[in-house]
mmCIF file of C-alpha atoms in Angstrom:
data_model
loop_
_atom_site.group_PDB
_atom_site.id
_atom_site.type_symbol
_atom_site.label_atom_id
_atom_site.label_comp_id
_atom_site.label_asym_id
_atom_site.label_seq_id
_atom_site.Cartn_x
_atom_site.Cartn_y
_atom_site.Cartn_z
ATOM 1 C CA UNK A 1 0.000 0.000 0.000
ATOM 2 C CA UNK A 2 1.317 3.372 -0.925
ATOM 3 C CA UNK A 3 1.025 6.492 1.161
ATOM 4 C CA UNK A 4 1.508 10.186 0.655
ATOM 5 C CA UNK A 5 1.613 13.283 2.795
ATOM 6 C CA UNK A 6 1.630 16.992 2.108
ATOM 7 C CA UNK A 7 3.381 19.717 4.051
ATOM 8 C CA UNK A 8 0.451 22.141 3.824
ATOM 9 C CA UNK A 9 -3.124 21.042 4.325
ATOM 10 C CA UNK A 10 -4.722 24.484 4.030
ATOM 11 C CA UNK A 11 -5.654 23.857 0.423
ATOM 12 C CA UNK A 12 -8.096 21.100 1.371
ATOM 13 C CA UNK A 13 -11.578 22.412 0.684
ATOM 14 C CA UNK A 14 -13.642 19.972 2.716
ATOM 15 C CA UNK A 15 -14.086 20.999 6.333
ATOM 16 C CA UNK A 16 -13.301 18.368 8.943
ATOM 17 C CA UNK A 17 -17.000 17.792 9.598
ATOM 18 C CA UNK A 18 -17.679 17.084 5.914
ATOM 19 C CA UNK A 19 -17.186 13.677 4.342
ATOM 20 C CA UNK A 20 -14.680 12.804 1.655
ATOM 21 C CA UNK A 21 -16.040 10.029 -0.542
ATOM 22 C CA UNK A 22 -13.505 7.892 -2.438
ATOM 23 C CA UNK A 23 -14.557 5.281 -4.994
ATOM 24 C CA UNK A 24 -12.110 2.642 -6.188
ATOM 25 C CA UNK A 25 -10.604 2.778 -2.718
ATOM 26 C CA UNK A 26 -8.822 -0.582 -2.990
ATOM 27 C CA UNK A 27 -6.612 0.538 -5.859
ATOM 28 C CA UNK A 28 -3.118 1.861 -5.275
ATOM 29 C CA UNK A 29 -4.166 5.450 -5.933
ATOM 30 C CA UNK A 30 -7.548 5.236 -4.237
ATOM 31 C CA UNK A 31 -6.033 3.698 -1.123
ATOM 32 C CA UNK A 32 -3.381 6.412 -0.941
ATOM 33 C CA UNK A 33 -6.041 9.107 -1.240
ATOM 34 C CA UNK A 34 -8.094 7.541 1.552
ATOM 35 C CA UNK A 35 -5.055 7.200 3.793
ATOM 36 C CA UNK A 36 -3.997 10.808 3.223
ATOM 37 C CA UNK A 37 -7.371 12.350 4.011
ATOM 38 C CA UNK A 38 -7.913 10.054 6.987
ATOM 39 C CA UNK A 39 -4.510 11.102 8.372
ATOM 40 C CA UNK A 40 -5.678 14.720 8.196
ATOM 41 C CA UNK A 41 -8.575 13.876 10.492
ATOM 42 C CA UNK A 42 -11.158 13.882 7.711
ATOM 43 C CA UNK A 43 -14.245 11.665 7.729
ATOM 44 C CA UNK A 44 -13.654 9.372 4.759
ATOM 45 C CA UNK A 45 -16.064 6.881 3.225
ATOM 46 C CA UNK A 46 -14.047 4.379 1.168
ATOM 47 C CA UNK A 47 -15.974 2.376 -1.430
ATOM 48 C CA UNK A 48 -14.959 -0.495 -3.681
ATOM 49 C CA UNK A 49 -16.515 -3.629 -5.132
ATOM 50 C CA UNK A 50 -13.842 -5.825 -3.491
ATOM 51 C CA UNK A 51 -15.120 -6.909 -0.032
ATOM 52 C CA UNK A 52 -11.805 -8.420 1.045
ATOM 53 C CA UNK A 53 -9.697 -5.483 -0.084
ATOM 54 C CA UNK A 54 -11.940 -2.772 1.305
ATOM 55 C CA UNK A 55 -11.624 -4.116 4.835
ATOM 56 C CA UNK A 56 -7.886 -3.377 4.738
ATOM 57 C CA UNK A 57 -8.184 0.250 3.576
ATOM 58 C CA UNK A 58 -7.079 2.607 6.398
ATOM 59 C CA UNK A 59 -10.038 4.950 6.962
ATOM 60 C CA UNK A 60 -9.009 6.151 10.436
ATOM 61 C CA UNK A 61 -11.224 6.371 13.487
ATOM 62 C CA UNK A 62 -13.705 8.799 11.889
ATOM 63 C CA UNK A 63 -14.189 7.003 8.594
ATOM 64 C CA UNK A 64 -15.958 3.986 7.172
ATOM 65 C CA UNK A 65 -15.366 1.471 4.392
ATOM 66 C CA UNK A 66 -17.955 -0.480 2.481
ATOM 67 C CA UNK A 67 -18.050 -2.955 -0.411
ATOM 68 C CA UNK A 68 -20.605 -2.018 -3.071
ATOM 69 C CA UNK A 69 -21.149 -2.427 -6.812
ATOM 70 C CA UNK A 70 -20.464 1.130 -7.947
ATOM 71 C CA UNK A 71 -22.437 0.627 -11.160
ATOM 72 C CA UNK A 72 -25.615 0.036 -9.134
ATOM 73 C CA UNK A 73 -27.211 3.372 -8.216
ATOM 74 C CA UNK A 74 -29.734 1.794 -5.850
ATOM 75 C CA UNK A 75 -27.031 -0.083 -3.959
ATOM 76 C CA UNK A 76 -24.775 2.966 -3.717
ATOM 77 C CA UNK A 77 -27.606 5.179 -2.470
ATOM 78 C CA UNK A 78 -28.365 2.632 0.225
ATOM 79 C CA UNK A 79 -24.741 2.635 1.372
ATOM 80 C CA UNK A 80 -24.590 6.442 1.451
ATOM 81 C CA UNK A 81 -27.836 6.608 3.426
ATOM 82 C CA UNK A 82 -26.534 3.991 5.856
ATOM 83 C CA UNK A 83 -23.036 5.420 6.383
ATOM 84 C CA UNK A 84 -23.587 9.182 6.218
ATOM 85 C CA UNK A 85 -26.355 10.762 8.316
ATOM 86 C CA UNK A 86 -28.708 12.845 6.188
ATOM 87 C CA UNK A 87 -27.773 16.077 7.989
ATOM 88 C CA UNK A 88 -24.058 15.589 7.255
ATOM 89 C CA UNK A 89 -22.457 16.825 4.038
ATOM 90 C CA UNK A 90 -20.242 15.234 1.413
ATOM 91 C CA UNK A 91 -17.699 17.952 0.679
ATOM 92 C CA UNK A 92 -15.578 16.051 -1.836
ATOM 93 C CA UNK A 93 -15.993 13.027 -4.079
ATOM 94 C CA UNK A 94 -12.869 11.516 -5.625
ATOM 95 C CA UNK A 95 -13.980 9.102 -8.325
ATOM 96 C CA UNK A 96 -10.856 6.933 -8.474
ATOM 97 C CA UNK A 97 -12.790 3.874 -9.630
ATOM 98 C CA UNK A 98 -11.558 2.235 -12.812
ATOM 99 C CA UNK A 99 -10.193 -0.793 -14.642
ATOM 100 C CA UNK A 100 -7.287 -0.842 -17.094
ATOM 101 C CA UNK A 101 -7.700 -3.361 -19.877
ATOM 102 C CA UNK A 102 -5.396 -4.230 -22.788
ATOM 103 C CA UNK A 103 -6.862 -6.056 -25.772
ATOM 104 C CA UNK A 104 -6.240 -5.441 -29.490
ATOM 105 C CA UNK A 105 -9.202 -4.880 -31.796
ATOM 106 C CA UNK A 106 -7.960 -7.700 -34.000
ATOM 107 C CA UNK A 107 -5.586 -10.367 -32.690
ATOM 108 C CA UNK A 108 -4.064 -12.848 -35.136
ATOM 109 C CA UNK A 109 -4.687 -16.382 -33.878
ATOM 110 C CA UNK A 110 -3.135 -18.845 -36.253
ATOM 111 C CA UNK A 111 -4.710 -18.267 -39.663
ATOM 112 C CA UNK A 112 -7.573 -16.065 -38.489
ATOM 113 C CA UNK A 113 -8.220 -12.849 -36.646
ATOM 114 C CA UNK A 114 -9.890 -12.858 -33.255
ATOM 115 C CA UNK A 115 -12.095 -9.817 -32.702
ATOM 116 C CA UNK A 116 -12.095 -7.740 -29.492
ATOM 117 C CA UNK A 117 -14.830 -9.119 -27.245
ATOM 118 C CA UNK A 118 -17.945 -7.036 -26.752
ATOM 119 C CA UNK A 119 -18.331 -8.409 -23.242
ATOM 120 C CA UNK A 120 -14.874 -7.144 -22.304
ATOM 121 C CA UNK A 121 -15.608 -3.779 -23.892
ATOM 122 C CA UNK A 122 -18.765 -3.309 -21.815
ATOM 123 C CA UNK A 123 -17.047 -4.528 -18.653
ATOM 124 C CA UNK A 124 -14.326 -1.883 -19.027
ATOM 125 C CA UNK A 125 -16.811 0.866 -19.919
ATOM 126 C CA UNK A 126 -18.962 -0.021 -16.917
ATOM 127 C CA UNK A 127 -16.010 -0.133 -14.529
ATOM 128 C CA UNK A 128 -14.691 3.256 -15.656
ATOM 129 C CA UNK A 129 -17.551 5.319 -17.068
ATOM 130 C CA UNK A 130 -20.749 3.892 -15.592
ATOM 131 C CA UNK A 131 -19.289 3.626 -12.099
ATOM 132 C CA UNK A 132 -18.022 7.218 -12.293
ATOM 133 C CA UNK A 133 -21.436 8.420 -13.456
ATOM 134 C CA UNK A 134 -23.255 6.622 -10.643
ATOM 135 C CA UNK A 135 -20.794 7.896 -8.038
ATOM 136 C CA UNK A 136 -20.983 11.475 -9.315
ATOM 137 C CA UNK A 137 -24.764 11.618 -9.560
ATOM 138 C CA UNK A 138 -25.405 10.002 -6.193
ATOM 139 C CA UNK A 139 -22.890 12.298 -4.478
ATOM 140 C CA UNK A 140 -24.309 15.320 -6.296
ATOM 141 C CA UNK A 141 -27.762 14.550 -4.950
ATOM 142 C CA UNK A 142 -26.407 14.745 -1.411
ATOM 143 C CA UNK A 143 -24.242 17.803 -2.142
ATOM 144 C CA UNK A 144 -27.144 19.746 -3.613
ATOM 145 C CA UNK A 145 -29.087 19.391 -0.353
ATOM 146 C CA UNK A 146 -26.200 20.555 1.829
ATOM 147 C CA UNK A 147 -24.846 23.596 0.009
ATOM 148 C CA UNK A 148 -22.617 22.167 -2.718
ATOM 149 C CA UNK A 149 -19.340 20.320 -3.009
ATOM 150 C CA UNK A 150 -16.554 19.193 -5.312
ATOM 151 C CA UNK A 151 -16.359 16.186 -7.632
ATOM 152 C CA UNK A 152 -13.033 15.007 -9.061
ATOM 153 C CA UNK A 153 -13.249 12.278 -11.691
ATOM 154 C CA UNK A 154 -10.335 10.171 -12.902
ATOM 155 C CA UNK A 155 -9.556 10.199 -16.599
ATOM 156 C CA UNK A 156 -6.244 9.101 -18.143
ATOM 157 C CA UNK A 157 -3.796 10.133 -20.830
ATOM 158 C CA UNK A 158 -5.268 7.128 -22.677
ATOM 159 C CA UNK A 159 -8.438 9.194 -23.280
ATOM 160 C CA UNK A 160 -6.704 10.557 -26.375
ATOM 161 C CA UNK A 161 -6.435 7.052 -27.819
ATOM 162 C CA UNK A 162 -3.971 4.267 -27.152
ATOM 163 C CA UNK A 163 -2.935 1.179 -29.103
ATOM 164 C CA UNK A 164 -4.449 -1.949 -27.565
ATOM 165 C CA UNK A 165 -6.750 -0.014 -25.227
ATOM 166 C CA UNK A 166 -9.813 0.771 -27.315
ATOM 167 C CA UNK A 167 -12.241 0.041 -24.458
ATOM 168 C CA UNK A 168 -10.212 1.864 -21.816
ATOM 169 C CA UNK A 169 -9.586 4.865 -24.077
ATOM 170 C CA UNK A 170 -13.261 5.089 -25.017
ATOM 171 C CA UNK A 171 -14.316 4.882 -21.381
ATOM 172 C CA UNK A 172 -11.898 7.580 -20.237
ATOM 173 C CA UNK A 173 -12.860 9.851 -23.129
ATOM 174 C CA UNK A 174 -16.423 9.360 -21.929
ATOM 175 C CA UNK A 175 -15.400 10.375 -18.419
ATOM 176 C CA UNK A 176 -14.011 13.638 -19.789
ATOM 177 C CA UNK A 177 -17.192 14.420 -21.732
ATOM 178 C CA UNK A 178 -19.311 13.521 -18.729
ATOM 179 C CA UNK A 179 -17.176 15.771 -16.523
ATOM 180 C CA UNK A 180 -17.828 18.787 -18.751
ATOM 181 C CA UNK A 181 -21.566 18.121 -18.923
ATOM 182 C CA UNK A 182 -21.846 17.654 -15.160
ATOM 183 C CA UNK A 183 -19.847 20.847 -14.630
ATOM 184 C CA UNK A 184 -22.367 22.798 -16.705
ATOM 185 C CA UNK A 185 -25.397 21.310 -14.987
ATOM 186 C CA UNK A 186 -24.233 21.281 -11.382
ATOM 187 C CA UNK A 187 -22.421 24.625 -11.035
ATOM 188 C CA UNK A 188 -25.667 26.524 -10.270
ATOM 189 C CA UNK A 189 -26.108 24.158 -7.309
ATOM 190 C CA UNK A 190 -22.685 25.022 -5.889
ATOM 191 C CA UNK A 191 -21.025 21.853 -7.191
ATOM 192 C CA UNK A 192 -17.860 22.006 -9.289
ATOM 193 C CA UNK A 193 -16.783 19.031 -11.387
ATOM 194 C CA UNK A 194 -13.311 18.467 -12.806
ATOM 195 C CA UNK A 195 -11.096 15.565 -13.804
ATOM 196 C CA UNK A 196 -7.480 14.566 -13.455
ATOM 197 C CA UNK A 197 -5.801 12.577 -16.215
ATOM 198 C CA UNK A 198 -2.754 10.836 -14.726
ATOM 199 C CA UNK A 199 0.085 9.486 -16.764
ATOM 200 C CA UNK A 200 2.425 6.966 -15.170
ATOM 201 C CA UNK A 201 2.374 7.312 -11.384
ATOM 202 C CA UNK A 202 5.040 5.503 -9.389
ATOM 203 C CA UNK A 203 2.980 2.958 -7.443
ATOM 204 C CA UNK A 204 3.428 -0.815 -7.024
ATOM 205 C CA UNK A 205 0.727 -1.623 -9.589
ATOM 206 C CA UNK A 206 2.490 0.468 -12.239
ATOM 207 C CA UNK A 207 5.799 -1.263 -11.532
ATOM 208 C CA UNK A 208 4.065 -4.649 -11.534
ATOM 209 C CA UNK A 209 2.393 -4.069 -14.895
ATOM 210 C CA UNK A 210 5.425 -2.702 -16.760
ATOM 211 C CA UNK A 211 8.982 -3.887 -17.156
ATOM 212 C CA UNK A 212 11.847 -1.735 -15.946
ATOM 213 C CA UNK A 213 12.716 -1.070 -19.581
ATOM 214 C CA UNK A 214 9.189 0.203 -20.268
ATOM 215 C CA UNK A 215 9.212 2.358 -17.139
ATOM 216 C CA UNK A 216 12.544 3.885 -18.111
ATOM 217 C CA UNK A 217 11.276 4.529 -21.639
ATOM 218 C CA UNK A 218 8.165 6.358 -20.418
ATOM 219 C CA UNK A 219 10.247 8.376 -17.952
ATOM 220 C CA UNK A 220 12.660 9.424 -20.723
ATOM 221 C CA UNK A 221 9.790 10.427 -23.034
ATOM 222 C CA UNK A 222 8.248 12.723 -20.437
ATOM 223 C CA UNK A 223 9.914 16.163 -20.542
ATOM 224 C CA UNK A 224 10.301 16.104 -16.759
ATOM 225 C CA UNK A 225 12.246 12.837 -17.094
ATOM 226 C CA UNK A 226 10.524 10.748 -14.413
ATOM 227 C CA UNK A 227 7.318 9.071 -13.249
ATOM 228 C CA UNK A 228 4.755 10.960 -11.229
ATOM 229 C CA UNK A 229 4.456 10.714 -7.449
ATOM 230 C CA UNK A 230 1.318 10.003 -5.426
ATOM 231 C CA UNK A 231 1.808 13.221 -3.448
ATOM 232 C CA UNK A 232 1.651 15.163 -6.728
ATOM 233 C CA UNK A 233 -1.659 13.526 -7.589
ATOM 234 C CA UNK A 234 -3.086 14.352 -4.168
ATOM 235 C CA UNK A 235 -1.897 17.961 -4.363
ATOM 236 C CA UNK A 236 -3.749 18.214 -7.683
ATOM 237 C CA UNK A 237 -6.939 16.943 -6.049
ATOM 238 C CA UNK A 238 -6.415 19.443 -3.222
ATOM 239 C CA UNK A 239 -6.098 22.243 -5.758
ATOM 240 C CA UNK A 240 -9.351 21.287 -7.466
ATOM 241 C CA UNK A 241 -11.050 20.994 -4.087
ATOM 242 C CA UNK A 242 -9.869 24.440 -3.005
ATOM 243 C CA UNK A 243 -10.265 26.521 -6.164
ATOM 244 C CA UNK A 244 -13.990 26.781 -6.810
ATOM 245 C CA UNK A 245 -13.493 28.865 -9.953
ATOM 246 C CA UNK A 246 -11.999 25.871 -11.760
ATOM 247 C CA UNK A 247 -14.864 23.934 -13.331
ATOM 248 C CA UNK A 248 -15.202 21.492 -16.230
ATOM 249 C CA UNK A 249 -11.444 21.146 -16.602
ATOM 250 C CA UNK A 250 -9.282 18.094 -17.251
ATOM 251 C CA UNK A 251 -5.865 18.502 -15.615
ATOM 252 C CA UNK A 252 -3.193 16.311 -17.196
ATOM 253 C CA UNK A 253 -0.753 14.944 -14.667
ATOM 254 C CA UNK A 254 1.763 13.288 -16.949
ATOM 255 C CA UNK A 255 4.965 15.324 -16.854
ATOM 256 C CA UNK A 256 4.248 16.467 -20.411
ATOM 257 C CA UNK A 257 4.225 12.901 -21.822
ATOM 258 C CA UNK A 258 1.293 13.655 -24.128
ATOM 259 C CA UNK A 259 3.087 16.625 -25.796
#
């Protein structure tokens, strides 16, 4: 499990009596976000579909963790109603839920081509786009009743298109379009909606998925010459939580890799 800390916490928008909601809390990034906000004394509700993994996420003595299918709006609403008293506010939602999937559109198998599976495509879209939509809309319903809030969705540099990631790229591009539409609709209710699009962040899952040669290649291609750090991702979320004039924006956190 990775962790991160920041020297200055003043940029955190959510007051200590407001909840921070984190979806995809079992992932390397989601877990780090939960741990950071919990260490600040924040009330954190950590959500993930993995019942075994969610029990190990460090929510602190003010937080809660719950396993739920994040594509199921009815189930998520029930969890929110159970864990967060109606009079208490959700100040920040971090939609870190997602699933990376690599599969070519056409894969040569012997003398024939095997076509990308529709079932896999929908599974990836649901895990990234549908789950983010359900999380954002359910949180927005609570935020609208308590004076507003901040939603930060997770996109990816793959939203611009990536070889072998047609489903993942399509889903993340959808997250960016959804973010802009939500930003337009929800701003009059005091809710700002933005997205972060990370590149390669230095966490165990990144190092487990890529060889050292690949990691070095991506680091060299980025103008800054290295992978991103979890603390830099969290400081970006803090910025979006604090600056309520930023709305409908996708912030690329990739060291300039996409340039």
